[in-house]
Amino acid sequence: MASPSLSTSTSSSSLMVLFSIWVCSLMVASAANFNQEFDITWGDGRAKILNDGELLTLSLDKASGSGFQSKNEYLFGKIDTQIKLVPGNSAGTVTAYYLRSEGSLWDEIDFEFLGNLSGDPYIVHTNVFSQGKGNREQQFYLWFDPTADFHTYTVLWNPQRIIFSVDGTPIREFKNMESIGVPYPKNQPMRLQSSLWNADDWATRGGLVKTDWTHAPFTASYRSFNANACIWSSGASSCSSSSSSNDAWLSEELDSTSQERLNWVQKNYMIYNYCTDTNRFPQGLPPECTATNSS
C-alpha cells in the first residue's frame, strides 16, 4: 500500500469542508422513507428503522452484525445516502454500502468503510465488479471525521461511467472501457445494500488489530436516502427513451471543476490504487489501467 500524501494546505482543506457542508445541505431535501424503500434482511433486531422512517441504524455485537437492502432493483441511477459511521474504537468493523446483482457472475459497486482505532482515520475502500470479477480496489482517507456527523455518499452509475462521490466531491471514476475488452456493469439490475459486520481478520492493518468487544454494540446510522434511478421491474426499466431534466444523470460526466476536485482527492488522500500495484500484477497491469482509466 502506498504511503498517503497528507500535505494538503489548511486553506485548501477548509474550502473543501465548506463546499461539502453546502452540498450536504442541498441533499437533505426529498429524502425517501426507509420503511417504504428498504427491507431489513438480517441481524435479529439489530437493524432498526426509527423516527417514522427517517432514520435507520445498524448495530454489531459479538453475536451478529446486521443489514438491509432496497425493495427496488435499479439498472443505472444516481443514488445517495447520508451515513454517520461507527464512532470511537471501530477497529475490526466494516460498514459496507454497495449495489449488487444476483448470481454467480454478479455486478457490484462498493463503498466499504474500514474501522480503526480511536483517533486513526477510517479507510474508504472502493471496488467495481463486473461479471463476477473485481480486483479493482482503490482506497482513500477522508478529509473530515466521518463519525462526528452525517455525510453524503453517492454512486453515479450510468452507461458511460461510475463515479464515487463524498459530499458531492468525486473521489473515483470508473469508465466504460468495453471497447478494449473490459466488462462493464450494464445488463444486470442491482439492489442497494448495506451491512455492518466484523471483519477483524483483515479490515484493520491487515488483521493485526482485532475488534474490542468491550465497546460493543457498534452502531452506524443512515438518513436522507435518495435514488434518481431507473427501477427494474418485471423485465423492464422505468426509464423511457425520452430524456428529461430528472434523468440528466444518465449522461452525466465530470466537468472541469469536478475533475479538479477528483485530482485533489487522489493526490492527497488516495492510499492504494490497483492500477499502480505492479507487484500484484507481474504479468502487466489490467487493460483499463493503461487506457487512462486509473482515476
Tab-separated table of C-alpha atoms in Angstrom:
chain	number	residue	atom	x	y	z
A	1	MET	CA	0.000	0.000	0.000
A	2	ALA	CA	1.331	3.403	-0.929
A	3	SER	CA	2.003	5.979	1.756
A	4	PRO	CA	-0.718	8.666	1.945
A	5	SER	CA	0.160	12.177	0.962
A	6	LEU	CA	-1.346	14.423	3.642
A	7	SER	CA	0.496	17.629	2.854
A	8	THR	CA	-2.636	19.456	1.772
A	9	SER	CA	-2.728	23.072	2.759
A	10	THR	CA	-5.071	24.098	5.566
A	11	SER	CA	-6.835	26.614	3.334
A	12	SER	CA	-7.498	24.007	0.642
A	13	SER	CA	-8.924	21.576	3.210
A	14	SER	CA	-11.075	24.313	4.725
A	15	LEU	CA	-12.543	25.230	1.361
A	16	MET	CA	-13.318	21.581	0.661
A	17	VAL	CA	-15.065	21.201	4.037
A	18	LEU	CA	-17.177	24.316	3.385
A	19	PHE	CA	-18.087	23.019	-0.062
A	20	SER	CA	-19.043	19.647	1.439
A	21	ILE	CA	-21.297	21.263	4.055
A	22	TRP	CA	-23.060	23.259	1.331
A	23	VAL	CA	-23.626	20.155	-0.818
A	24	CYS	CA	-24.865	18.214	2.219
A	25	SER	CA	-27.467	20.909	2.900
A	26	LEU	CA	-28.767	20.590	-0.658
A	27	MET	CA	-29.057	16.819	-0.459
A	28	VAL	CA	-31.280	16.680	2.644
A	29	ALA	CA	-34.347	17.571	0.601
A	30	SER	CA	-36.650	14.961	-0.907
A	31	ALA	CA	-35.325	12.086	1.182
A	32	ALA	CA	-37.218	8.822	0.864
A	33	ASN	CA	-38.814	6.893	3.720
A	34	PHE	CA	-36.787	3.868	4.864
A	35	ASN	CA	-39.938	1.901	5.688
A	36	GLN	CA	-41.122	2.284	2.105
A	37	GLU	CA	-37.785	1.802	0.342
A	38	PHE	CA	-35.927	-0.900	2.318
A	39	ASP	CA	-36.216	-4.310	3.926
A	40	ILE	CA	-34.123	-5.307	6.919
A	41	THR	CA	-32.508	-8.548	5.758
A	42	TRP	CA	-30.579	-9.844	8.762
A	43	GLY	CA	-29.444	-9.088	12.297
A	44	ASP	CA	-32.249	-10.377	14.534
A	45	GLY	CA	-33.409	-6.957	15.664
A	46	ARG	CA	-30.031	-5.220	15.456
A	47	ALA	CA	-31.193	-3.152	12.480
A	48	LYS	CA	-33.861	-0.595	13.303
A	49	ILE	CA	-35.949	1.916	11.326
A	50	LEU	CA	-36.755	4.893	13.553
A	51	ASN	CA	-38.361	8.341	13.519
A	52	ASP	CA	-41.261	7.332	11.244
A	53	GLY	CA	-38.879	6.010	8.603
A	54	GLU	CA	-36.463	8.943	8.571
A	55	LEU	CA	-33.570	7.137	10.277
A	56	LEU	CA	-32.102	3.640	10.016
A	57	THR	CA	-29.451	2.200	12.327
A	58	LEU	CA	-27.322	-0.936	12.015
A	59	SER	CA	-25.649	-2.479	15.045
A	60	LEU	CA	-22.927	-5.052	15.580
A	61	ASP	CA	-22.153	-7.051	18.702
A	62	LYS	CA	-20.130	-10.196	19.292
A	63	ALA	CA	-23.061	-12.411	18.266
A	64	SER	CA	-24.020	-10.769	14.966
A	65	GLY	CA	-23.997	-7.774	12.691
A	66	SER	CA	-26.970	-6.539	10.658
A	67	GLY	CA	-28.018	-5.379	7.214
A	68	PHE	CA	-30.698	-4.083	4.874
A	69	GLN	CA	-31.423	-3.853	1.160
A	70	SER	CA	-33.625	-1.826	-1.153
A	71	LYS	CA	-37.014	-3.147	-2.157
A	72	ASN	CA	-36.319	-1.916	-5.697
A	73	GLU	CA	-33.740	-3.114	-8.188
A	74	TYR	CA	-32.005	-0.472	-10.284
A	75	LEU	CA	-30.418	-0.556	-13.720
A	76	PHE	CA	-28.456	2.710	-13.650
A	77	GLY	CA	-29.011	5.523	-11.234
A	78	LYS	CA	-27.648	8.292	-9.062
A	79	ILE	CA	-28.061	7.092	-5.504
A	80	ASP	CA	-27.015	8.820	-2.332
A	81	THR	CA	-27.420	8.267	1.384
A	82	GLN	CA	-26.194	10.191	4.383
A	83	ILE	CA	-24.249	7.941	6.757
A	84	LYS	CA	-22.677	8.522	10.176
A	85	LEU	CA	-20.071	5.820	10.732
A	86	VAL	CA	-19.248	3.876	13.895
A	87	PRO	CA	-17.504	6.283	16.315
A	88	GLY	CA	-14.631	5.680	18.713
A	89	ASN	CA	-12.629	2.468	18.539
A	90	SER	CA	-14.161	0.892	15.433
A	91	ALA	CA	-11.154	-1.319	14.614
A	92	GLY	CA	-12.159	-4.610	13.014
A	93	THR	CA	-15.575	-3.395	11.864
A	94	VAL	CA	-16.675	-2.831	8.284
A	95	THR	CA	-19.640	-0.758	7.185
A	96	ALA	CA	-20.455	-1.794	3.621
A	97	TYR	CA	-22.679	0.313	1.332
A	98	TYR	CA	-22.992	-1.090	-2.164
A	99	LEU	CA	-25.024	-2.038	-5.227
A	100	ARG	CA	-25.077	-5.725	-6.147
A	101	SER	CA	-26.856	-8.020	-8.593
A	102	GLU	CA	-27.710	-11.692	-8.100
A	103	GLY	CA	-25.998	-14.794	-9.458
A	104	SER	CA	-22.500	-16.226	-9.780
A	105	LEU	CA	-21.451	-13.652	-12.407
A	106	TRP	CA	-22.666	-10.694	-10.438
A	107	ASP	CA	-22.027	-6.976	-10.830
A	108	GLU	CA	-21.213	-4.843	-7.804
A	109	ILE	CA	-20.264	-1.255	-6.959
A	110	ASP	CA	-18.741	-0.967	-3.488
A	111	PHE	CA	-18.175	1.577	-0.792
A	112	GLU	CA	-16.693	-0.102	2.289
A	113	PHE	CA	-15.648	1.828	5.380
A	114	LEU	CA	-12.888	0.095	7.327
A	115	GLY	CA	-12.879	0.983	11.017
A	116	ASN	CA	-9.801	1.910	13.010
A	117	LEU	CA	-8.514	2.654	16.483
A	118	SER	CA	-9.745	5.853	18.122
A	119	GLY	CA	-8.023	8.849	16.566
A	120	ASP	CA	-6.836	6.950	13.492
A	121	PRO	CA	-8.584	7.627	10.175
A	122	TYR	CA	-11.193	5.438	8.568
A	123	ILE	CA	-10.227	3.899	5.227
A	124	VAL	CA	-12.747	4.203	2.384
A	125	HIS	CA	-12.395	1.088	0.245
A	126	THR	CA	-13.951	1.126	-3.250
A	127	ASN	CA	-14.277	-1.637	-5.806
A	128	VAL	CA	-16.123	-2.403	-9.051
A	129	PHE	CA	-17.155	-5.942	-10.011
A	130	SER	CA	-18.375	-6.890	-13.454
A	131	GLN	CA	-19.485	-10.412	-14.313
A	132	GLY	CA	-18.094	-11.701	-11.022
A	133	LYS	CA	-14.649	-10.154	-11.409
A	134	GLY	CA	-13.430	-7.452	-9.057
A	135	ASN	CA	-9.831	-6.763	-8.011
A	136	ARG	CA	-10.268	-3.090	-8.873
A	137	GLU	CA	-9.655	-1.638	-5.423
A	138	GLN	CA	-8.884	1.957	-4.641
A	139	GLN	CA	-8.634	3.196	-1.057
A	140	PHE	CA	-8.757	6.648	0.465
A	141	TYR	CA	-8.598	8.569	3.698
A	142	LEU	CA	-11.190	11.305	4.197
A	143	TRP	CA	-10.603	14.996	4.856
A	144	PHE	CA	-13.034	15.029	7.813
A	145	ASP	CA	-14.163	12.824	10.710
A	146	PRO	CA	-16.927	10.608	9.245
A	147	THR	CA	-18.152	9.657	12.723
A	148	ALA	CA	-18.889	13.154	14.037
A	149	ASP	CA	-21.839	13.845	11.734
A	150	PHE	CA	-23.704	12.565	8.688
A	151	HIS	CA	-22.012	12.801	5.291
A	152	THR	CA	-23.400	12.012	1.849
A	153	TYR	CA	-22.002	9.057	-0.107
A	154	THR	CA	-23.090	8.892	-3.749
A	155	VAL	CA	-22.829	6.362	-6.539
A	156	LEU	CA	-23.474	7.681	-10.042
A	157	TRP	CA	-23.882	4.718	-12.389
A	158	ASN	CA	-24.766	5.370	-15.996
A	159	PRO	CA	-23.900	3.567	-19.250
A	160	GLN	CA	-20.679	5.555	-19.686
A	161	ARG	CA	-19.144	5.699	-16.205
A	162	ILE	CA	-19.349	5.038	-12.474
A	163	ILE	CA	-18.455	7.924	-10.169
A	164	PHE	CA	-17.996	7.569	-6.402
A	165	SER	CA	-18.536	10.846	-4.533
A	166	VAL	CA	-18.379	12.050	-0.931
A	167	ASP	CA	-20.376	15.169	-0.059
A	168	GLY	CA	-20.508	15.990	-3.758
A	169	THR	CA	-16.752	15.632	-4.246
A	170	PRO	CA	-15.807	12.855	-6.679
A	171	ILE	CA	-13.142	10.502	-5.369
A	172	ARG	CA	-13.118	7.902	-8.148
A	173	GLU	CA	-14.279	7.425	-11.723
A	174	PHE	CA	-14.502	4.051	-13.486
A	175	LYS	CA	-15.222	4.475	-17.178
A	176	ASN	CA	-16.912	2.054	-19.545
A	177	MET	CA	-13.960	0.504	-21.372
A	178	GLU	CA	-15.784	-2.306	-23.185
A	179	SER	CA	-14.140	-1.119	-26.388
A	180	ILE	CA	-10.858	-2.653	-25.138
A	181	GLY	CA	-12.480	-5.760	-23.662
A	182	VAL	CA	-13.081	-4.652	-20.066
A	183	PRO	CA	-16.500	-5.853	-18.819
A	184	TYR	CA	-18.757	-3.073	-17.538
A	185	PRO	CA	-21.867	-3.374	-15.333
A	186	LYS	CA	-24.742	-2.545	-17.649
A	187	ASN	CA	-27.103	-5.519	-18.030
A	188	GLN	CA	-27.820	-6.741	-14.505
A	189	PRO	CA	-30.150	-4.807	-12.185
A	190	MET	CA	-28.775	-4.272	-8.706
A	191	ARG	CA	-30.201	-3.627	-5.258
A	192	LEU	CA	-28.686	-1.134	-2.852
A	193	GLN	CA	-27.487	-2.980	0.225
A	194	SER	CA	-25.686	-2.094	3.421
A	195	SER	CA	-24.313	-4.078	6.324
A	196	LEU	CA	-22.256	-3.666	9.467
A	197	TRP	CA	-20.132	-6.688	10.292
A	198	ASN	CA	-16.993	-7.964	11.990
A	199	ALA	CA	-14.006	-8.375	9.672
A	200	ASP	CA	-11.139	-8.238	12.130
A	201	ASP	CA	-9.302	-10.947	10.204
A	202	TRP	CA	-8.403	-8.328	7.551
A	203	ALA	CA	-10.096	-4.927	7.971
A	204	THR	CA	-7.683	-3.038	10.226
A	205	ARG	CA	-3.958	-3.146	9.451
A	206	GLY	CA	-4.360	-6.407	7.612
A	207	GLY	CA	-5.989	-8.101	10.601
A	208	LEU	CA	-3.332	-7.156	13.153
A	209	VAL	CA	-5.827	-5.069	15.157
A	210	LYS	CA	-8.804	-7.039	16.457
A	211	THR	CA	-12.286	-5.883	17.389
A	212	ASP	CA	-12.541	-4.744	21.017
A	213	TRP	CA	-15.924	-6.113	22.045
A	214	THR	CA	-15.938	-4.073	25.261
A	215	HIS	CA	-17.025	-1.160	23.024
A	216	ALA	CA	-19.986	-3.074	21.547
A	217	PRO	CA	-22.596	-2.535	20.345
A	218	PHE	CA	-21.133	-0.650	17.389
A	219	THR	CA	-23.685	1.451	15.510
A	220	ALA	CA	-23.819	3.145	12.093
A	221	SER	CA	-26.685	5.493	11.213
A	222	TYR	CA	-28.372	6.304	7.892
A	223	ARG	CA	-30.717	9.054	6.734
A	224	SER	CA	-31.758	11.030	3.642
A	225	PHE	CA	-31.711	8.216	1.097
A	226	ASN	CA	-32.402	9.447	-2.424
A	227	ALA	CA	-32.451	7.450	-5.665
A	228	ASN	CA	-32.778	9.192	-9.006
A	229	ALA	CA	-32.674	5.915	-10.861
A	230	CYS	CA	-34.157	3.524	-13.384
A	231	ILE	CA	-36.208	0.988	-11.435
A	232	TRP	CA	-36.160	-2.505	-12.917
A	233	SER	CA	-39.390	-4.455	-12.559
A	234	SER	CA	-40.845	-7.443	-14.451
A	235	GLY	CA	-38.041	-7.295	-17.004
A	236	ALA	CA	-38.497	-3.628	-17.874
A	237	SER	CA	-36.948	-0.308	-16.889
A	238	SER	CA	-38.902	2.649	-15.543
A	239	CYS	CA	-36.763	4.976	-17.678
A	240	SER	CA	-38.237	5.912	-21.015
A	241	SER	CA	-36.270	6.650	-24.147
A	242	SER	CA	-37.223	10.312	-23.900
A	243	SER	CA	-34.970	12.398	-21.712
A	244	SER	CA	-35.941	14.985	-19.122
A	245	SER	CA	-34.234	17.210	-16.589
A	246	ASN	CA	-34.717	14.459	-13.987
A	247	ASP	CA	-32.546	11.963	-15.827
A	248	ALA	CA	-29.640	14.205	-16.780
A	249	TRP	CA	-27.527	11.852	-14.671
A	250	LEU	CA	-27.864	9.240	-17.454
A	251	SER	CA	-25.278	11.168	-19.452
A	252	GLU	CA	-23.559	12.995	-16.576
A	253	GLU	CA	-19.798	13.291	-16.641
A	254	LEU	CA	-17.159	15.206	-14.729
A	255	ASP	CA	-16.885	18.854	-15.659
A	256	SER	CA	-13.596	20.702	-15.264
A	257	THR	CA	-14.314	21.732	-11.671
A	258	SER	CA	-15.263	18.201	-10.648
A	259	GLN	CA	-12.177	16.830	-12.378
A	260	GLU	CA	-10.023	19.241	-10.383
A	261	ARG	CA	-11.627	18.092	-7.140
A	262	LEU	CA	-11.126	14.448	-8.135
A	263	ASN	CA	-7.461	15.150	-8.820
A	264	TRP	CA	-7.150	16.913	-5.452
A	265	VAL	CA	-8.574	13.917	-3.562
A	266	GLN	CA	-6.464	11.402	-5.449
A	267	LYS	CA	-3.284	13.403	-4.967
A	268	ASN	CA	-3.756	13.985	-1.241
A	269	TYR	CA	-5.951	11.193	0.126
A	270	MET	CA	-5.595	8.082	-2.060
A	271	ILE	CA	-3.613	5.420	-0.212
A	272	TYR	CA	-3.975	2.470	-2.599
A	273	ASN	CA	-4.617	2.159	-6.334
A	274	TYR	CA	-4.660	-1.240	-8.044
A	275	CYS	CA	-3.597	0.486	-11.243
A	276	THR	CA	-0.176	1.276	-9.783
A	277	ASP	CA	0.390	-2.044	-7.991
A	278	THR	CA	2.899	-3.680	-10.326
A	279	ASN	CA	3.837	-6.277	-7.682
A	280	ARG	CA	0.274	-7.534	-7.672
A	281	PHE	CA	0.120	-7.773	-11.459
A	282	PRO	CA	3.557	-9.055	-12.535
A	283	GLN	CA	2.213	-10.029	-15.961
A	284	GLY	CA	1.089	-6.461	-16.601
A	285	LEU	CA	-1.487	-4.054	-15.240
A	286	PRO	CA	-5.161	-4.575	-16.169
A	287	PRO	CA	-6.005	-3.045	-19.568
A	288	GLU	CA	-8.200	-0.291	-18.128
A	289	CYS	CA	-5.214	0.961	-16.138
A	290	THR	CA	-3.159	1.619	-19.222
A	291	ALA	CA	-6.079	3.240	-21.028
A	292	THR	CA	-6.272	6.308	-18.738
A	293	ASN	CA	-8.998	4.803	-16.512
A	294	SER	CA	-6.928	4.749	-13.348
A	295	SER	CA	-8.853	7.663	-11.813
